Amino acid sequence: NPTIFAFCFHLGQYCLINTSDRIIRIYSYTEMLSCGVVRDLEPKQKLQDLVNKSLWRKCCWSGDGEYICGASSRQHSLYIWETISGNLVKILHGTKGETLADVCWHPVRPIIASISSGVVSIWSHSQVENWSAFAPDFRELEENVEYH
């Protein structure tokens, strides 16, 4: 039986279990309560790194529960999966050679914070600014004007 490293609830109806067999499992905690023994229960999803066989240091939910982040223990890499499908959508690579200590997802915004060697790294979407300009003689209309 694999050793449980971490157990993480989400506000919805699921929980994550991070185990020593290099698999993050998603369970329905209402099913867990009715089952009594978790090993007899089939997980809703199994998340793992099939290529590098990463051992997960930490795992967490996005604020809305749509994504799960798994933090590799050997390398400073964060793996992001979709909760429903279990599809890996992104791998974020941090500083090489540093062991990751913790990871946390902002409760509302799409921001992840990770810590290694006393340094906090902030991960976020690239913000694209949209600029527009008007001609100097531009005149705003109060209502539509019909031209003939």
PDB file of C-alpha atoms in Angstrom:
ATOM      1  CA  ASN A   1       0.000   0.000   0.000  1.00  0.00           C
ATOM      2  CA  PRO A   2       1.359   3.436  -0.913  1.00  0.00           C
ATOM      3  CA  THR A   3       2.041   5.969   1.831  1.00  0.00           C
ATOM      4  CA  ILE A   4      -0.157   9.083   1.826  1.00  0.00           C
ATOM      5  CA  PHE A   5       1.943  12.266   1.685  1.00  0.00           C
ATOM      6  CA  ALA A   6      -0.852  14.834   1.491  1.00  0.00           C
ATOM      7  CA  PHE A   7      -4.612  15.151   1.625  1.00  0.00           C
ATOM      8  CA  CYS A   8      -6.279  18.277   0.225  1.00  0.00           C
ATOM      9  CA  PHE A   9      -9.993  19.199   0.228  1.00  0.00           C
ATOM     10  CA  HIS A  10     -11.698  21.505  -2.232  1.00  0.00           C
ATOM     11  CA  LEU A  11     -14.819  23.556  -1.459  1.00  0.00           C
ATOM     12  CA  GLY A  12     -16.766  21.462  -3.956  1.00  0.00           C
ATOM     13  CA  GLN A  13     -17.117  17.733  -3.519  1.00  0.00           C
ATOM     14  CA  TYR A  14     -13.638  16.373  -4.184  1.00  0.00           C
ATOM     15  CA  CYS A  15     -10.322  15.836  -2.441  1.00  0.00           C
ATOM     16  CA  LEU A  16      -6.779  15.097  -3.593  1.00  0.00           C
ATOM     17  CA  ILE A  17      -4.596  12.374  -2.161  1.00  0.00           C
ATOM     18  CA  ASN A  18      -0.869  12.508  -2.946  1.00  0.00           C
ATOM     19  CA  THR A  19       0.815   9.135  -2.414  1.00  0.00           C
ATOM     20  CA  SER A  20       4.255   7.530  -2.538  1.00  0.00           C
ATOM     21  CA  ASP A  21       3.409   5.581  -5.727  1.00  0.00           C
ATOM     22  CA  ARG A  22       3.802   8.852  -7.719  1.00  0.00           C
ATOM     23  CA  ILE A  23       0.065   9.232  -8.393  1.00  0.00           C
ATOM     24  CA  ILE A  24      -2.234  12.067  -7.325  1.00  0.00           C
ATOM     25  CA  ARG A  25      -5.751  10.712  -6.944  1.00  0.00           C
ATOM     26  CA  ILE A  26      -9.034  12.617  -6.995  1.00  0.00           C
ATOM     27  CA  TYR A  27     -11.833  11.214  -4.852  1.00  0.00           C
ATOM     28  CA  SER A  28     -15.386  12.287  -4.139  1.00  0.00           C
ATOM     29  CA  TYR A  29     -15.400  12.821  -0.388  1.00  0.00           C
ATOM     30  CA  THR A  30     -19.116  12.024  -0.160  1.00  0.00           C
ATOM     31  CA  GLU A  31     -18.282   8.594  -1.619  1.00  0.00           C
ATOM     32  CA  MET A  32     -15.335   8.324   0.789  1.00  0.00           C
ATOM     33  CA  LEU A  33     -17.632   8.942   3.748  1.00  0.00           C
ATOM     34  CA  SER A  34     -20.134   6.326   2.620  1.00  0.00           C
ATOM     35  CA  CYS A  35     -17.415   3.785   1.708  1.00  0.00           C
ATOM     36  CA  GLY A  36     -15.452   3.973   4.942  1.00  0.00           C
ATOM     37  CA  VAL A  37     -12.217   2.500   3.541  1.00  0.00           C
ATOM     38  CA  VAL A  38     -10.545   4.550   0.797  1.00  0.00           C
ATOM     39  CA  ARG A  39      -8.531   1.650  -0.661  1.00  0.00           C
ATOM     40  CA  ASP A  40     -11.850   0.016  -1.641  1.00  0.00           C
ATOM     41  CA  LEU A  41     -12.912   3.113  -3.565  1.00  0.00           C
ATOM     42  CA  GLU A  42     -12.019   3.811  -7.203  1.00  0.00           C
ATOM     43  CA  PRO A  43     -10.673   7.373  -7.728  1.00  0.00           C
ATOM     44  CA  LYS A  44     -12.439   9.763 -10.106  1.00  0.00           C
ATOM     45  CA  GLN A  45      -9.080  10.584 -11.699  1.00  0.00           C
ATOM     46  CA  LYS A  46      -5.423   9.542 -11.453  1.00  0.00           C
ATOM     47  CA  LEU A  47      -2.771  12.143 -12.290  1.00  0.00           C
ATOM     48  CA  GLN A  48       0.862  11.270 -12.900  1.00  0.00           C
ATOM     49  CA  ASP A  49       3.972  12.098 -14.890  1.00  0.00           C
ATOM     50  CA  LEU A  50       4.342   9.060 -17.152  1.00  0.00           C
ATOM     51  CA  VAL A  51       7.580  10.304 -18.743  1.00  0.00           C
ATOM     52  CA  ASN A  52       9.748  11.407 -15.787  1.00  0.00           C
ATOM     53  CA  LYS A  53       7.935   9.349 -13.122  1.00  0.00           C
ATOM     54  CA  SER A  54       7.939  12.370 -10.805  1.00  0.00           C
ATOM     55  CA  LEU A  55       7.341  11.959  -7.107  1.00  0.00           C
ATOM     56  CA  TRP A  56       4.975  14.761  -6.055  1.00  0.00           C
ATOM     57  CA  ARG A  57       6.103  17.038  -3.264  1.00  0.00           C
ATOM     58  CA  LYS A  58       2.862  19.021  -3.020  1.00  0.00           C
ATOM     59  CA  CYS A  59      -0.452  19.329  -4.806  1.00  0.00           C
ATOM     60  CA  CYS A  60      -3.275  21.871  -4.710  1.00  0.00           C
ATOM     61  CA  TRP A  61      -6.512  22.961  -6.386  1.00  0.00           C
ATOM     62  CA  SER A  62      -7.130  26.115  -8.374  1.00  0.00           C
ATOM     63  CA  GLY A  63      -9.571  28.449  -6.641  1.00  0.00           C
ATOM     64  CA  ASP A  64     -12.463  27.371  -8.873  1.00  0.00           C
ATOM     65  CA  GLY A  65     -11.510  23.680  -8.724  1.00  0.00           C
ATOM     66  CA  GLU A  66     -11.139  23.375 -12.502  1.00  0.00           C
ATOM     67  CA  TYR A  67      -7.403  22.669 -12.317  1.00  0.00           C
ATOM     68  CA  ILE A  68      -4.940  20.789 -10.146  1.00  0.00           C
ATOM     69  CA  CYS A  69      -1.284  21.635  -9.651  1.00  0.00           C
ATOM     70  CA  GLY A  70       1.277  18.956  -8.805  1.00  0.00           C
ATOM     71  CA  ALA A  71       4.740  20.071  -7.722  1.00  0.00           C
ATOM     72  CA  SER A  72       7.624  17.724  -8.501  1.00  0.00           C
ATOM     73  CA  SER A  73       9.931  16.885  -5.604  1.00  0.00           C
ATOM     74  CA  ARG A  74      13.125  16.399  -7.674  1.00  0.00           C
ATOM     75  CA  GLN A  75      12.913  19.450  -9.885  1.00  0.00           C
ATOM     76  CA  HIS A  76      11.253  22.825  -9.586  1.00  0.00           C
ATOM     77  CA  SER A  77       8.456  21.956 -12.027  1.00  0.00           C
ATOM     78  CA  LEU A  78       4.714  22.471 -11.686  1.00  0.00           C
ATOM     79  CA  TYR A  79       2.302  20.271 -13.614  1.00  0.00           C
ATOM     80  CA  ILE A  80      -1.198  21.619 -14.297  1.00  0.00           C
ATOM     81  CA  TRP A  81      -4.066  19.229 -15.104  1.00  0.00           C
ATOM     82  CA  GLU A  82      -7.751  19.778 -15.888  1.00  0.00           C
ATOM     83  CA  THR A  83      -9.768  18.283 -13.050  1.00  0.00           C
ATOM     84  CA  ILE A  84     -12.601  16.788 -15.099  1.00  0.00           C
ATOM     85  CA  SER A  85     -10.623  15.267 -17.994  1.00  0.00           C
ATOM     86  CA  GLY A  86      -7.312  14.652 -16.223  1.00  0.00           C
ATOM     87  CA  ASN A  87      -5.489  16.130 -19.234  1.00  0.00           C
ATOM     88  CA  LEU A  88      -2.088  17.691 -18.603  1.00  0.00           C
ATOM     89  CA  VAL A  89      -2.409  21.279 -19.899  1.00  0.00           C
ATOM     90  CA  LYS A  90       0.888  22.885 -18.859  1.00  0.00           C
ATOM     91  CA  ILE A  91       4.281  22.222 -17.293  1.00  0.00           C
ATOM     92  CA  LEU A  92       5.947  25.224 -15.662  1.00  0.00           C
ATOM     93  CA  HIS A  93       9.714  24.910 -15.169  1.00  0.00           C
ATOM     94  CA  GLY A  94      11.430  26.814 -12.379  1.00  0.00           C
ATOM     95  CA  THR A  95      15.097  27.164 -11.502  1.00  0.00           C
ATOM     96  CA  LYS A  96      17.014  23.969 -12.298  1.00  0.00           C
ATOM     97  CA  GLY A  97      18.532  22.073  -9.392  1.00  0.00           C
ATOM     98  CA  GLU A  98      16.344  23.627  -6.707  1.00  0.00           C
ATOM     99  CA  THR A  99      14.078  21.431  -4.610  1.00  0.00           C
ATOM    100  CA  LEU A 100      10.548  22.708  -4.375  1.00  0.00           C
ATOM    101  CA  ALA A 101       9.252  23.167  -0.808  1.00  0.00           C
ATOM    102  CA  ASP A 102       5.625  24.236  -1.283  1.00  0.00           C
ATOM    103  CA  VAL A 103       3.034  25.402  -3.807  1.00  0.00           C
ATOM    104  CA  CYS A 104      -0.182  27.379  -3.365  1.00  0.00           C
ATOM    105  CA  TRP A 105      -2.846  28.523  -5.834  1.00  0.00           C
ATOM    106  CA  HIS A 106      -4.527  31.907  -5.295  1.00  0.00           C
ATOM    107  CA  PRO A 107      -8.171  31.368  -4.226  1.00  0.00           C
ATOM    108  CA  VAL A 108      -9.617  33.712  -6.895  1.00  0.00           C
ATOM    109  CA  ARG A 109      -6.994  34.660  -9.473  1.00  0.00           C
ATOM    110  CA  PRO A 110      -5.041  32.432 -11.881  1.00  0.00           C
ATOM    111  CA  ILE A 111      -1.831  32.836  -9.870  1.00  0.00           C
ATOM    112  CA  ILE A 112       0.371  30.115  -8.391  1.00  0.00           C
ATOM    113  CA  ALA A 113       3.123  30.700  -5.836  1.00  0.00           C
ATOM    114  CA  SER A 114       5.921  28.182  -5.322  1.00  0.00           C
ATOM    115  CA  ILE A 115       8.819  28.265  -2.897  1.00  0.00           C
ATOM    116  CA  SER A 116      12.276  26.726  -3.093  1.00  0.00           C
ATOM    117  CA  SER A 117      15.505  27.636  -1.291  1.00  0.00           C
ATOM    118  CA  GLY A 118      13.727  30.509   0.454  1.00  0.00           C
ATOM    119  CA  VAL A 119      12.708  32.160  -2.836  1.00  0.00           C
ATOM    120  CA  VAL A 120       9.038  32.594  -3.771  1.00  0.00           C
ATOM    121  CA  SER A 121       8.226  32.317  -7.486  1.00  0.00           C
ATOM    122  CA  ILE A 122       4.960  33.768  -8.778  1.00  0.00           C
ATOM    123  CA  TRP A 123       3.387  32.125 -11.844  1.00  0.00           C
ATOM    124  CA  SER A 124       0.666  33.864 -13.829  1.00  0.00           C
ATOM    125  CA  HIS A 125      -0.727  34.277 -17.341  1.00  0.00           C
ATOM    126  CA  SER A 126       1.092  36.781 -19.509  1.00  0.00           C
ATOM    127  CA  GLN A 127      -0.908  39.974 -19.469  1.00  0.00           C
ATOM    128  CA  VAL A 128      -1.492  41.340 -22.958  1.00  0.00           C
ATOM    129  CA  GLU A 129      -2.252  45.035 -23.055  1.00  0.00           C
ATOM    130  CA  ASN A 130      -4.649  46.216 -25.695  1.00  0.00           C
ATOM    131  CA  TRP A 131      -3.962  49.761 -26.851  1.00  0.00           C
ATOM    132  CA  SER A 132      -6.088  51.757 -29.227  1.00  0.00           C
ATOM    133  CA  ALA A 133      -5.885  55.282 -30.517  1.00  0.00           C
ATOM    134  CA  PHE A 134      -8.146  57.661 -32.342  1.00  0.00           C
ATOM    135  CA  ALA A 135      -7.360  60.195 -35.029  1.00  0.00           C
ATOM    136  CA  PRO A 136      -6.748  63.722 -33.645  1.00  0.00           C
ATOM    137  CA  ASP A 137      -9.876  65.047 -35.384  1.00  0.00           C
ATOM    138  CA  PHE A 138     -12.054  62.214 -34.071  1.00  0.00           C
ATOM    139  CA  ARG A 139     -15.525  63.312 -32.975  1.00  0.00           C
ATOM    140  CA  GLU A 140     -17.794  61.052 -30.938  1.00  0.00           C
ATOM    141  CA  LEU A 141     -21.401  60.916 -32.093  1.00  0.00           C
ATOM    142  CA  GLU A 142     -24.291  61.094 -29.657  1.00  0.00           C
ATOM    143  CA  GLU A 143     -26.568  59.196 -32.037  1.00  0.00           C
ATOM    144  CA  ASN A 144     -26.406  57.653 -35.489  1.00  0.00           C
ATOM    145  CA  VAL A 145     -26.277  60.089 -38.384  1.00  0.00           C
ATOM    146  CA  GLU A 146     -27.845  59.052 -41.674  1.00  0.00           C
ATOM    147  CA  TYR A 147     -25.925  60.010 -44.834  1.00  0.00           C
ATOM    148  CA  HIS A 148     -27.545  60.143 -48.310  1.00  0.00           C
TER     149      HIS A 148
END
